[in-house]
Amino acid sequence: TSTPHPLSIEYFRQISYANTTLEIVRTVRETSSFTSSVIRYKNVEGQLLYALMNIPKGTTPKNGWPVVIVNHGYIPPTEYSTERSYINTSAYFASQGFIVLKPDYRGHDSSEGEAGTLAARIGYAQDVAR
């Protein structure tokens, strides 16, 4: 069989997302209902990406906290902030008992890679799935 084109859905389906390590870089906010931290991880291309993670406080539910992933809309990469962009959305879900992950796209804030090109935008989906 031939290798699918790297920008195809078939290729995307074949990528392994197992064994992704999330590393807490620093705690940036603590409220009565959640703790907010900047985390980092590597995408499938080996680029170091950052995200904001909010973890609710209190007793963990029997089946664990539900998770919400907040993908940001278009913000010029030079204006985007891991800690400040979409902070109210992330805080709302965390205060309602959800773990919230708000991943940066490649090339945004401190995340490695190039932003804005067509190939980068396709890669955003891979970065979030990672």
CSV table of C-alpha atoms in Angstrom, one decimal:
chain,number,residue,atom,x,y,z
A,1,THR,CA,0.0,0.0,0.0
A,2,SER,CA,1.1,3.5,-0.6
A,3,THR,CA,1.6,6.1,2.1
A,4,PRO,CA,-1.3,8.6,2.2
A,5,HIS,CA,-0.6,12.2,1.6
A,6,PRO,CA,0.4,14.0,4.8
A,7,LEU,CA,-2.5,16.5,4.4
A,8,SER,CA,-5.1,13.8,3.8
A,9,ILE,CA,-7.8,12.6,6.3
A,10,GLU,CA,-6.5,9.1,5.8
A,11,TYR,CA,-3.0,10.1,7.0
A,12,PHE,CA,-4.6,12.0,9.9
A,13,ARG,CA,-6.4,8.8,11.0
A,14,GLN,CA,-3.2,6.8,11.0
A,15,ILE,CA,-1.3,9.0,13.4
A,16,SER,CA,-0.8,7.6,16.8
A,17,TYR,CA,-1.7,9.9,19.6
A,18,ALA,CA,-0.8,7.5,22.4
A,19,ASN,CA,1.7,8.4,25.2
A,20,THR,CA,1.4,12.1,25.1
A,21,THR,CA,3.0,13.6,28.2
A,22,LEU,CA,1.5,16.9,29.5
A,23,GLU,CA,3.9,18.8,31.7
A,24,ILE,CA,2.8,21.6,34.0
A,25,VAL,CA,5.0,24.6,33.5
A,26,ARG,CA,3.5,27.0,36.1
A,27,THR,CA,0.4,27.7,38.0
A,28,VAL,CA,-1.1,31.1,36.8
A,29,ARG,CA,-4.3,31.5,38.7
A,30,GLU,CA,-6.1,29.9,41.7
A,31,THR,CA,-9.7,30.6,42.5
A,32,SER,CA,-12.1,29.0,45.0
A,33,SER,CA,-13.3,26.7,42.3
A,34,PHE,CA,-10.3,25.8,40.1
A,35,THR,CA,-6.6,26.0,39.5
A,36,SER,CA,-5.3,27.3,36.2
A,37,SER,CA,-1.9,26.2,34.9
A,38,VAL,CA,0.1,26.6,31.7
A,39,ILE,CA,1.1,23.1,30.4
A,40,ARG,CA,3.2,21.9,27.5
A,41,TYR,CA,3.4,18.9,25.2
A,42,LYS,CA,4.9,17.9,21.9
A,43,ASN,CA,2.8,17.6,18.7
A,44,VAL,CA,3.2,14.7,16.2
A,45,GLU,CA,6.0,16.7,14.4
A,46,GLY,CA,7.9,17.2,17.7
A,47,GLN,CA,7.1,20.9,18.1
A,48,LEU,CA,6.7,22.0,21.7
A,49,LEU,CA,3.1,23.4,22.2
A,50,TYR,CA,1.5,25.1,25.2
A,51,ALA,CA,-2.0,25.2,26.6
A,52,LEU,CA,-4.0,26.5,29.5
A,53,MET,CA,-5.4,23.8,31.7
A,54,ASN,CA,-8.0,24.5,34.4
A,55,ILE,CA,-8.7,21.8,37.0
A,56,PRO,CA,-11.7,22.0,39.3
A,57,LYS,CA,-11.3,21.9,43.0
A,58,GLY,CA,-13.2,19.6,45.2
A,59,THR,CA,-13.8,15.9,45.4
A,60,THR,CA,-13.1,14.2,42.1
A,61,PRO,CA,-16.3,12.5,40.7
A,62,LYS,CA,-16.4,8.7,40.7
A,63,ASN,CA,-15.8,8.6,36.9
A,64,GLY,CA,-13.4,11.6,36.9
A,65,TRP,CA,-14.0,15.2,35.9
A,66,PRO,CA,-15.6,15.7,32.5
A,67,VAL,CA,-13.3,17.5,30.0
A,68,VAL,CA,-13.9,20.4,27.7
A,69,ILE,CA,-11.4,21.4,25.0
A,70,VAL,CA,-11.7,25.1,24.1
A,71,ASN,CA,-10.3,25.7,20.6
A,72,HIS,CA,-9.7,29.4,20.0
A,73,GLY,CA,-10.9,31.2,16.9
A,74,TYR,CA,-8.8,33.5,14.8
A,75,ILE,CA,-6.6,35.8,16.8
A,76,PRO,CA,-3.4,37.2,15.1
A,77,PRO,CA,-0.6,34.9,16.4
A,78,THR,CA,1.3,37.9,17.7
A,79,GLU,CA,-1.6,39.0,19.8
A,80,TYR,CA,-2.7,35.6,21.1
A,81,SER,CA,-1.9,34.8,24.8
A,82,THR,CA,-2.0,31.4,26.4
A,83,GLU,CA,-2.9,33.0,29.8
A,84,ARG,CA,-5.2,35.8,28.7
A,85,SER,CA,-7.1,34.8,25.5
A,86,TYR,CA,-10.5,33.1,26.1
A,87,ILE,CA,-9.9,33.2,29.8
A,88,ASN,CA,-13.6,33.8,30.7
A,89,THR,CA,-14.8,30.9,28.6
A,90,SER,CA,-12.2,28.6,30.2
A,91,ALA,CA,-13.0,29.9,33.7
A,92,TYR,CA,-16.7,29.4,33.2
A,93,PHE,CA,-16.4,25.7,32.3
A,94,ALA,CA,-13.9,25.0,35.1
A,95,SER,CA,-16.1,26.7,37.7
A,96,GLN,CA,-18.9,24.3,36.5
A,97,GLY,CA,-16.8,21.2,37.2
A,98,PHE,CA,-15.0,20.6,33.9
A,99,ILE,CA,-11.3,20.1,33.3
A,100,VAL,CA,-10.6,22.7,30.6
A,101,LEU,CA,-7.8,22.4,28.1
A,102,LYS,CA,-7.3,25.5,25.9
A,103,PRO,CA,-4.5,24.5,23.5
A,104,ASP,CA,-2.5,27.1,21.6
A,105,TYR,CA,-2.1,26.5,17.9
A,106,ARG,CA,1.4,26.2,16.5
A,107,GLY,CA,3.1,29.6,16.2
A,108,HIS,CA,0.8,31.2,18.8
A,109,ASP,CA,2.4,32.8,21.9
A,110,SER,CA,5.3,30.5,23.0
A,111,SER,CA,4.2,27.5,20.9
A,112,GLU,CA,6.7,26.4,18.3
A,113,GLY,CA,6.0,26.2,14.6
A,114,GLU,CA,4.7,28.5,11.9
A,115,ALA,CA,1.2,30.0,12.1
A,116,GLY,CA,-1.1,31.1,9.4
A,117,THR,CA,-0.1,29.0,6.4
A,118,LEU,CA,-2.5,26.5,4.9
A,119,ALA,CA,-0.3,23.6,6.1
A,120,ALA,CA,-0.1,25.1,9.6
A,121,ARG,CA,-3.9,25.5,9.8
A,122,ILE,CA,-4.4,21.8,8.8
A,123,GLY,CA,-1.8,21.0,11.5
A,124,TYR,CA,-3.8,22.8,14.1
A,125,ALA,CA,-6.3,19.9,14.1
A,126,GLN,CA,-3.5,17.4,14.7
A,127,ASP,CA,-2.1,19.5,17.5
A,128,VAL,CA,-5.5,19.7,19.3
A,129,ALA,CA,-6.1,15.9,18.8
A,130,ARG,CA,-2.7,15.2,20.3
